[in-house]
């Protein structure tokens, strides 16, 4: 790799598995110190350990995007090690409702999705902004569910 992110510190949510894990690995391969965050404590510990074993600089923090205090606590711990150079908001709650009629959605599920995927992303961004070095960036990963059509 070309060391594109040498000396950078990047926070990635939803980093225990899937796309978030691959973002974390790719950033680490480019030289970044990666801060992996996820609600899945066991999977997060395993994934972070595996990347550390490969020689990458990895921190990990359990974070629940539905809990503002958990977000603040995680970012307080992140702040103790200094500023960050980027944030990848990747964490989200999967619903399994893609392609279903909106009349079949459960209102409680809707509320939880809005709490985690929308408000949680905003809360993480709000907690991260004071830690961002000048010239840093934020990437918000979004679902493609809005692109799926379904007749009512």
PDB file of N, CA and C in Angstrom, residues 17-97:
ATOM      1  N   UNK A  17     -17.856  -5.834  11.726  1.00  0.00           N
ATOM      2  CA  UNK A  17     -18.028  -6.795  10.637  1.00  0.00           C
ATOM      3  C   UNK A  17     -18.488  -6.070   9.376  1.00  0.00           C
ATOM      4  N   UNK A  18     -18.589  -6.816   8.310  1.00  0.00           N
ATOM      5  CA  UNK A  18     -19.129  -6.298   7.062  1.00  0.00           C
ATOM      6  C   UNK A  18     -18.359  -5.124   6.498  1.00  0.00           C
ATOM      7  N   UNK A  19     -19.097  -4.204   5.924  1.00  0.00           N
ATOM      8  CA  UNK A  19     -18.506  -3.041   5.272  1.00  0.00           C
ATOM      9  C   UNK A  19     -17.631  -2.230   6.229  1.00  0.00           C
ATOM     10  N   UNK A  20     -18.103  -2.029   7.461  1.00  0.00           N
ATOM     11  CA  UNK A  20     -17.322  -1.263   8.429  1.00  0.00           C
ATOM     12  C   UNK A  20     -15.980  -1.900   8.732  1.00  0.00           C
ATOM     13  N   UNK A  21     -15.960  -3.213   8.860  1.00  0.00           N
ATOM     14  CA  UNK A  21     -14.694  -3.927   9.080  1.00  0.00           C
ATOM     15  C   UNK A  21     -13.756  -3.714   7.892  1.00  0.00           C
ATOM     16  N   UNK A  22     -14.300  -3.803   6.697  1.00  0.00           N
ATOM     17  CA  UNK A  22     -13.460  -3.628   5.504  1.00  0.00           C
ATOM     18  C   UNK A  22     -12.955  -2.187   5.379  1.00  0.00           C
ATOM     19  N   UNK A  23     -13.765  -1.219   5.801  1.00  0.00           N
ATOM     20  CA  UNK A  23     -13.277   0.159   5.856  1.00  0.00           C
ATOM     21  C   UNK A  23     -12.117   0.254   6.838  1.00  0.00           C
ATOM     22  N   UNK A  24     -12.288  -0.356   8.010  1.00  0.00           N
ATOM     23  CA  UNK A  24     -11.247  -0.314   9.038  1.00  0.00           C
ATOM     24  C   UNK A  24      -9.958  -0.945   8.531  1.00  0.00           C
ATOM     25  N   UNK A  25     -10.074  -2.090   7.927  1.00  0.00           N
ATOM     26  CA  UNK A  25      -8.889  -2.782   7.414  1.00  0.00           C
ATOM     27  C   UNK A  25      -8.208  -1.975   6.315  1.00  0.00           C
ATOM     28  N   UNK A  26      -8.998  -1.428   5.403  1.00  0.00           N
ATOM     29  CA  UNK A  26      -8.426  -0.641   4.304  1.00  0.00           C
ATOM     30  C   UNK A  26      -7.710   0.602   4.831  1.00  0.00           C
ATOM     31  N   UNK A  27      -8.313   1.279   5.802  1.00  0.00           N
ATOM     32  CA  UNK A  27      -7.659   2.459   6.382  1.00  0.00           C
ATOM     33  C   UNK A  27      -6.370   2.066   7.095  1.00  0.00           C
ATOM     34  N   UNK A  28      -6.409   0.963   7.825  1.00  0.00           N
ATOM     35  CA  UNK A  28      -5.206   0.485   8.521  1.00  0.00           C
ATOM     36  C   UNK A  28      -4.119   0.112   7.517  1.00  0.00           C
ATOM     37  N   UNK A  29      -4.497  -0.540   6.448  1.00  0.00           N
ATOM     38  CA  UNK A  29      -3.524  -0.913   5.411  1.00  0.00           C
ATOM     39  C   UNK A  29      -2.867   0.311   4.789  1.00  0.00           C
ATOM     40  N   UNK A  30      -3.577   1.445   4.805  1.00  0.00           N
ATOM     41  CA  UNK A  30      -3.029   2.692   4.262  1.00  0.00           C
ATOM     42  C   UNK A  30      -2.273   3.498   5.312  1.00  0.00           C
ATOM     43  N   UNK A  31      -2.084   2.911   6.502  1.00  0.00           N
ATOM     44  CA  UNK A  31      -1.249   3.540   7.514  1.00  0.00           C
ATOM     45  C   UNK A  31      -1.983   4.265   8.626  1.00  0.00           C
ATOM     46  N   UNK A  32      -3.313   4.291   8.612  1.00  0.00           N
ATOM     47  CA  UNK A  32      -4.065   5.006   9.649  1.00  0.00           C
ATOM     48  C   UNK A  32      -4.083   4.215  10.954  1.00  0.00           C
ATOM     49  N   UNK A  33      -4.127   4.950  12.044  1.00  0.00           N
ATOM     50  CA  UNK A  33      -4.508   4.378  13.329  1.00  0.00           C
ATOM     51  C   UNK A  33      -6.024   4.390  13.310  1.00  0.00           C
ATOM     52  N   UNK A  34      -6.642   3.234  13.496  1.00  0.00           N
ATOM     53  CA  UNK A  34      -8.090   3.113  13.328  1.00  0.00           C
ATOM     54  C   UNK A  34      -8.764   2.906  14.682  1.00  0.00           C
ATOM     55  N   UNK A  35      -9.821   3.663  14.885  1.00  0.00           N
ATOM     56  CA  UNK A  35     -10.661   3.532  16.078  1.00  0.00           C
ATOM     57  C   UNK A  35     -11.945   2.844  15.633  1.00  0.00           C
ATOM     58  N   UNK A  36     -12.048   1.555  15.977  1.00  0.00           N
ATOM     59  CA  UNK A  36     -13.204   0.755  15.589  1.00  0.00           C
ATOM     60  C   UNK A  36     -14.278   0.855  16.669  1.00  0.00           C
ATOM     61  N   UNK A  37     -15.498   1.174  16.265  1.00  0.00           N
ATOM     62  CA  UNK A  37     -16.622   1.292  17.197  1.00  0.00           C
ATOM     63  C   UNK A  37     -17.774   0.424  16.717  1.00  0.00           C
ATOM     64  N   UNK A  38     -18.431  -0.250  17.670  1.00  0.00           N
ATOM     65  CA  UNK A  38     -19.580  -1.080  17.316  1.00  0.00           C
ATOM     66  C   UNK A  38     -20.335  -1.460  18.581  1.00  0.00           C
ATOM     67  N   UNK A  39     -21.598  -1.803  18.443  1.00  0.00           N
ATOM     68  CA  UNK A  39     -22.404  -2.283  19.564  1.00  0.00           C
ATOM     69  C   UNK A  39     -22.140  -3.764  19.839  1.00  0.00           C
ATOM     70  N   UNK A  40     -21.644  -4.491  18.842  1.00  0.00           N
ATOM     71  CA  UNK A  40     -21.392  -5.925  18.955  1.00  0.00           C
ATOM     72  C   UNK A  40     -20.052  -6.164  19.640  1.00  0.00           C
ATOM     73  N   UNK A  41     -20.061  -6.164  20.961  1.00  0.00           N
ATOM     74  CA  UNK A  41     -18.825  -6.189  21.753  1.00  0.00           C
ATOM     75  C   UNK A  41     -17.930  -7.379  21.422  1.00  0.00           C
ATOM     76  N   UNK A  42     -18.495  -8.569  21.359  1.00  0.00           N
ATOM     77  CA  UNK A  42     -17.693  -9.756  21.090  1.00  0.00           C
ATOM     78  C   UNK A  42     -17.056  -9.736  19.715  1.00  0.00           C
ATOM     79  N   UNK A  43     -17.865  -9.421  18.702  1.00  0.00           N
ATOM     80  CA  UNK A  43     -17.341  -9.363  17.338  1.00  0.00           C
ATOM     81  C   UNK A  43     -16.340  -8.230  17.175  1.00  0.00           C
ATOM     82  N   UNK A  44     -16.586  -7.119  17.853  1.00  0.00           N
ATOM     83  CA  UNK A  44     -15.656  -5.996  17.807  1.00  0.00           C
ATOM     84  C   UNK A  44     -14.307  -6.398  18.392  1.00  0.00           C
ATOM     85  N   UNK A  45     -14.330  -7.057  19.533  1.00  0.00           N
ATOM     86  CA  UNK A  45     -13.083  -7.495  20.174  1.00  0.00           C
ATOM     87  C   UNK A  45     -12.313  -8.445  19.258  1.00  0.00           C
ATOM     88  N   UNK A  46     -13.008  -9.385  18.641  1.00  0.00           N
ATOM     89  CA  UNK A  46     -12.351 -10.336  17.735  1.00  0.00           C
ATOM     90  C   UNK A  46     -11.775  -9.644  16.510  1.00  0.00           C
ATOM     91  N   UNK A  47     -12.549  -8.775  15.905  1.00  0.00           N
ATOM     92  CA  UNK A  47     -12.087  -8.085  14.702  1.00  0.00           C
ATOM     93  C   UNK A  47     -10.896  -7.178  15.002  1.00  0.00           C
ATOM     94  N   UNK A  48     -10.989  -6.432  16.090  1.00  0.00           N
ATOM     95  CA  UNK A  48      -9.890  -5.539  16.471  1.00  0.00           C
ATOM     96  C   UNK A  48      -8.641  -6.351  16.785  1.00  0.00           C
ATOM     97  N   UNK A  49      -8.803  -7.444  17.511  1.00  0.00           N
ATOM     98  CA  UNK A  49      -7.665  -8.302  17.849  1.00  0.00           C
ATOM     99  C   UNK A  49      -6.999  -8.847  16.576  1.00  0.00           C
ATOM    100  N   UNK A  50      -7.828  -9.301  15.636  1.00  0.00           N
ATOM    101  CA  UNK A  50      -7.293  -9.830  14.386  1.00  0.00           C
ATOM    102  C   UNK A  50      -6.480  -8.807  13.618  1.00  0.00           C
ATOM    103  N   UNK A  51      -6.939  -7.568  13.588  1.00  0.00           N
ATOM    104  CA  UNK A  51      -6.183  -6.522  12.888  1.00  0.00           C
ATOM    105  C   UNK A  51      -4.916  -6.145  13.652  1.00  0.00           C
ATOM    106  N   UNK A  52      -5.003  -6.119  14.986  1.00  0.00           N
ATOM    107  CA  UNK A  52      -3.785  -5.867  15.779  1.00  0.00           C
ATOM    108  C   UNK A  52      -2.745  -6.946  15.529  1.00  0.00           C
ATOM    109  N   UNK A  53      -3.199  -8.192  15.434  1.00  0.00           N
ATOM    110  CA  UNK A  53      -2.291  -9.322  15.183  1.00  0.00           C
ATOM    111  C   UNK A  53      -1.562  -9.153  13.850  1.00  0.00           C
ATOM    112  N   UNK A  54      -2.183  -8.446  12.916  1.00  0.00           N
ATOM    113  CA  UNK A  54      -1.556  -8.189  11.623  1.00  0.00           C
ATOM    114  C   UNK A  54      -0.614  -6.987  11.672  1.00  0.00           C
ATOM    115  N   UNK A  55      -0.504  -6.384  12.858  1.00  0.00           N
ATOM    116  CA  UNK A  55       0.425  -5.283  13.038  1.00  0.00           C
ATOM    117  C   UNK A  55      -0.168  -3.895  12.892  1.00  0.00           C
ATOM    118  N   UNK A  56      -1.476  -3.797  12.790  1.00  0.00           N
ATOM    119  CA  UNK A  56      -2.103  -2.498  12.608  1.00  0.00           C
ATOM    120  C   UNK A  56      -2.400  -1.823  13.950  1.00  0.00           C
ATOM    121  N   UNK A  57      -2.397  -0.480  13.934  1.00  0.00           N
ATOM    122  CA  UNK A  57      -2.712   0.315  15.121  1.00  0.00           C
ATOM    123  C   UNK A  57      -4.231   0.428  15.229  1.00  0.00           C
ATOM    124  N   UNK A  58      -4.788  -0.288  16.205  1.00  0.00           N
ATOM    125  CA  UNK A  58      -6.244  -0.372  16.340  1.00  0.00           C
ATOM    126  C   UNK A  58      -6.654  -0.091  17.775  1.00  0.00           C
ATOM    127  N   UNK A  59      -7.636   0.785  17.941  1.00  0.00           N
ATOM    128  CA  UNK A  59      -8.345   0.969  19.211  1.00  0.00           C
ATOM    129  C   UNK A  59      -9.752   0.443  18.974  1.00  0.00           C
ATOM    130  N   UNK A  60     -10.432   0.082  20.034  1.00  0.00           N
ATOM    131  CA  UNK A  60     -11.833  -0.313  19.859  1.00  0.00           C
ATOM    132  C   UNK A  60     -12.661   0.180  21.040  1.00  0.00           C
ATOM    133  N   UNK A  61     -13.886   0.571  20.735  1.00  0.00           N
ATOM    134  CA  UNK A  61     -14.825   1.067  21.743  1.00  0.00           C
ATOM    135  C   UNK A  61     -16.216   0.544  21.428  1.00  0.00           C
ATOM    136  N   UNK A  62     -16.863  -0.030  22.426  1.00  0.00           N
ATOM    137  CA  UNK A  62     -18.249  -0.445  22.268  1.00  0.00           C
ATOM    138  C   UNK A  62     -19.104   0.817  22.320  1.00  0.00           C
ATOM    139  N   UNK A  63     -20.023   0.920  21.377  1.00  0.00           N
ATOM    140  CA  UNK A  63     -20.857   2.109  21.287  1.00  0.00           C
ATOM    141  C   UNK A  63     -22.257   1.704  20.842  1.00  0.00           C
ATOM    142  N   UNK A  64     -23.257   2.297  21.459  1.00  0.00           N
ATOM    143  CA  UNK A  64     -24.666   2.058  21.118  1.00  0.00           C
ATOM    144  C   UNK A  64     -25.225   3.370  20.585  1.00  0.00           C
ATOM    145  N   UNK A  65     -25.532   3.399  19.311  1.00  0.00           N
ATOM    146  CA  UNK A  65     -26.018   4.637  18.693  1.00  0.00           C
ATOM    147  C   UNK A  65     -27.393   5.067  19.195  1.00  0.00           C
ATOM    148  N   UNK A  66     -28.075   4.206  19.927  1.00  0.00           N
ATOM    149  CA  UNK A  66     -29.368   4.573  20.502  1.00  0.00           C
ATOM    150  C   UNK A  66     -29.223   5.190  21.882  1.00  0.00           C
ATOM    151  N   UNK A  67     -27.991   5.326  22.358  1.00  0.00           N
ATOM    152  CA  UNK A  67     -27.735   5.796  23.713  1.00  0.00           C
ATOM    153  C   UNK A  67     -26.750   6.967  23.683  1.00  0.00           C
ATOM    154  N   UNK A  68     -27.263   8.177  23.845  1.00  0.00           N
ATOM    155  CA  UNK A  68     -26.425   9.384  23.779  1.00  0.00           C
ATOM    156  C   UNK A  68     -25.298   9.341  24.805  1.00  0.00           C
ATOM    157  N   UNK A  69     -25.574   8.815  25.995  1.00  0.00           N
ATOM    158  CA  UNK A  69     -24.519   8.734  27.018  1.00  0.00           C
ATOM    159  C   UNK A  69     -23.415   7.774  26.611  1.00  0.00           C
ATOM    160  N   UNK A  70     -23.773   6.669  25.965  1.00  0.00           N
ATOM    161  CA  UNK A  70     -22.766   5.714  25.495  1.00  0.00           C
ATOM    162  C   UNK A  70     -21.882   6.351  24.424  1.00  0.00           C
ATOM    163  N   UNK A  71     -22.492   7.142  23.558  1.00  0.00           N
ATOM    164  CA  UNK A  71     -21.728   7.847  22.526  1.00  0.00           C
ATOM    165  C   UNK A  71     -20.774   8.844  23.164  1.00  0.00           C
ATOM    166  N   UNK A  72     -21.278   9.643  24.095  1.00  0.00           N
ATOM    167  CA  UNK A  72     -20.423  10.624  24.775  1.00  0.00           C
ATOM    168  C   UNK A  72     -19.285   9.938  25.527  1.00  0.00           C
ATOM    169  N   UNK A  73     -19.590   8.822  26.169  1.00  0.00           N
ATOM    170  CA  UNK A  73     -18.563   8.083  26.908  1.00  0.00           C
ATOM    171  C   UNK A  73     -17.482   7.553  25.970  1.00  0.00           C
ATOM    172  N   UNK A  74     -17.889   6.967  24.862  1.00  0.00           N
ATOM    173  CA  UNK A  74     -16.920   6.446  23.898  1.00  0.00           C
ATOM    174  C   UNK A  74     -16.046   7.570  23.349  1.00  0.00           C
ATOM    175  N   UNK A  75     -16.657   8.703  23.020  1.00  0.00           N
ATOM    176  CA  UNK A  75     -15.869   9.794  22.450  1.00  0.00           C
ATOM    177  C   UNK A  75     -15.008  10.497  23.501  1.00  0.00           C
ATOM    178  N   UNK A  76     -15.392  10.439  24.750  1.00  0.00           N
ATOM    179  CA  UNK A  76     -14.501  10.927  25.815  1.00  0.00           C
ATOM    180  C   UNK A  76     -13.253  10.064  25.868  1.00  0.00           C
ATOM    181  N   UNK A  77     -13.434   8.752  25.767  1.00  0.00           N
ATOM    182  CA  UNK A  77     -12.288   7.834  25.761  1.00  0.00           C
ATOM    183  C   UNK A  77     -11.431   8.038  24.511  1.00  0.00           C
ATOM    184  N   UNK A  78     -12.070   8.251  23.372  1.00  0.00           N
ATOM    185  CA  UNK A  78     -11.336   8.515  22.135  1.00  0.00           C
ATOM    186  C   UNK A  78     -10.543   9.806  22.269  1.00  0.00           C
ATOM    187  N   UNK A  79     -11.137  10.824  22.863  1.00  0.00           N
ATOM    188  CA  UNK A  79     -10.483  12.129  23.029  1.00  0.00           C
ATOM    189  C   UNK A  79      -9.243  12.036  23.914  1.00  0.00           C
ATOM    190  N   UNK A  80      -9.239  11.115  24.852  1.00  0.00           N
ATOM    191  CA  UNK A  80      -8.078  10.962  25.738  1.00  0.00           C
ATOM    192  C   UNK A  80      -6.804  10.651  24.966  1.00  0.00           C
ATOM    193  N   UNK A  81      -6.933  10.070  23.787  1.00  0.00           N
ATOM    194  CA  UNK A  81      -5.760   9.739  22.971  1.00  0.00           C
ATOM    195  C   UNK A  81      -5.497  10.776  21.892  1.00  0.00           C
ATOM    196  N   UNK A  82      -6.268  11.865  21.894  1.00  0.00           N
ATOM    197  CA  UNK A  82      -5.987  12.953  20.970  1.00  0.00           C
ATOM    198  C   UNK A  82      -7.030  13.155  19.899  1.00  0.00           C
ATOM    199  N   UNK A  83      -6.662  13.990  18.958  1.00  0.00           N
ATOM    200  CA  UNK A  83      -7.567  14.378  17.881  1.00  0.00           C
ATOM    201  C   UNK A  83      -7.730  13.255  16.861  1.00  0.00           C
ATOM    202  N   UNK A  84      -8.700  13.448  15.973  1.00  0.00           N
ATOM    203  CA  UNK A  84      -8.927  12.494  14.895  1.00  0.00           C
ATOM    204  C   UNK A  84      -8.857  13.222  13.554  1.00  0.00           C
ATOM    205  N   UNK A  85      -8.640  12.433  12.512  1.00  0.00           N
ATOM    206  CA  UNK A  85      -8.511  12.989  11.169  1.00  0.00           C
ATOM    207  C   UNK A  85      -9.665  12.610  10.256  1.00  0.00           C
ATOM    208  N   UNK A  86     -10.588  11.834  10.783  1.00  0.00           N
ATOM    209  CA  UNK A  86     -11.726  11.454   9.965  1.00  0.00           C
ATOM    210  C   UNK A  86     -12.705  10.606  10.747  1.00  0.00           C
ATOM    211  N   UNK A  87     -13.930  10.596  10.257  1.00  0.00           N
ATOM    212  CA  UNK A  87     -15.010   9.802  10.829  1.00  0.00           C
ATOM    213  C   UNK A  87     -15.758   9.143   9.686  1.00  0.00           C
ATOM    214  N   UNK A  88     -15.979   7.840   9.815  1.00  0.00           N
ATOM    215  CA  UNK A  88     -16.829   7.118   8.877  1.00  0.00           C
ATOM    216  C   UNK A  88     -18.040   6.634   9.669  1.00  0.00           C
ATOM    217  N   UNK A  89     -19.185   7.276   9.427  1.00  0.00           N
ATOM    218  CA  UNK A  89     -20.450   6.879  10.049  1.00  0.00           C
ATOM    219  C   UNK A  89     -21.027   5.740   9.219  1.00  0.00           C
ATOM    220  N   UNK A  90     -20.736   4.522   9.642  1.00  0.00           N
ATOM    221  CA  UNK A  90     -21.173   3.353   8.904  1.00  0.00           C
ATOM    222  C   UNK A  90     -22.230   2.550   9.659  1.00  0.00           C
ATOM    223  N   UNK A  91     -22.276   2.682  10.980  1.00  0.00           N
ATOM    224  CA  UNK A  91     -23.195   1.873  11.780  1.00  0.00           C
ATOM    225  C   UNK A  91     -24.636   2.203  11.457  1.00  0.00           C
ATOM    226  N   UNK A  92     -25.452   1.167  11.410  1.00  0.00           N
ATOM    227  CA  UNK A  92     -26.892   1.341  11.174  1.00  0.00           C
ATOM    228  C   UNK A  92     -27.609   0.063  11.573  1.00  0.00           C
ATOM    229  N   UNK A  93     -28.860   0.211  11.802  1.00  0.00           N
ATOM    230  CA  UNK A  93     -29.696  -0.927  12.147  1.00  0.00           C
ATOM    231  C   UNK A  93     -30.361  -1.456  10.881  1.00  0.00           C
ATOM    232  N   UNK A  94     -30.146  -2.722  10.592  1.00  0.00           N
ATOM    233  CA  UNK A  94     -30.806  -3.346   9.449  1.00  0.00           C
ATOM    234  C   UNK A  94     -32.248  -3.659   9.825  1.00  0.00           C
ATOM    235  N   UNK A  95     -33.163  -3.490   8.887  1.00  0.00           N
ATOM    236  CA  UNK A  95     -34.575  -3.672   9.198  1.00  0.00           C
ATOM    237  C   UNK A  95     -35.194  -4.906   8.568  1.00  0.00           C
ATOM    238  N   UNK A  96     -34.674  -5.317   7.436  1.00  0.00           N
ATOM    239  CA  UNK A  96     -35.271  -6.438   6.737  1.00  0.00           C
ATOM    240  C   UNK A  96     -36.607  -6.109   6.088  1.00  0.00           C
ATOM    241  N   UNK A  97     -36.921  -4.826   5.932  1.00  0.00           N
ATOM    242  CA  UNK A  97     -38.213  -4.454   5.359  1.00  0.00           C
ATOM    243  C   UNK A  97     -38.124  -4.006   3.909  1.00  0.00           C
TER     244      UNK A  97
END
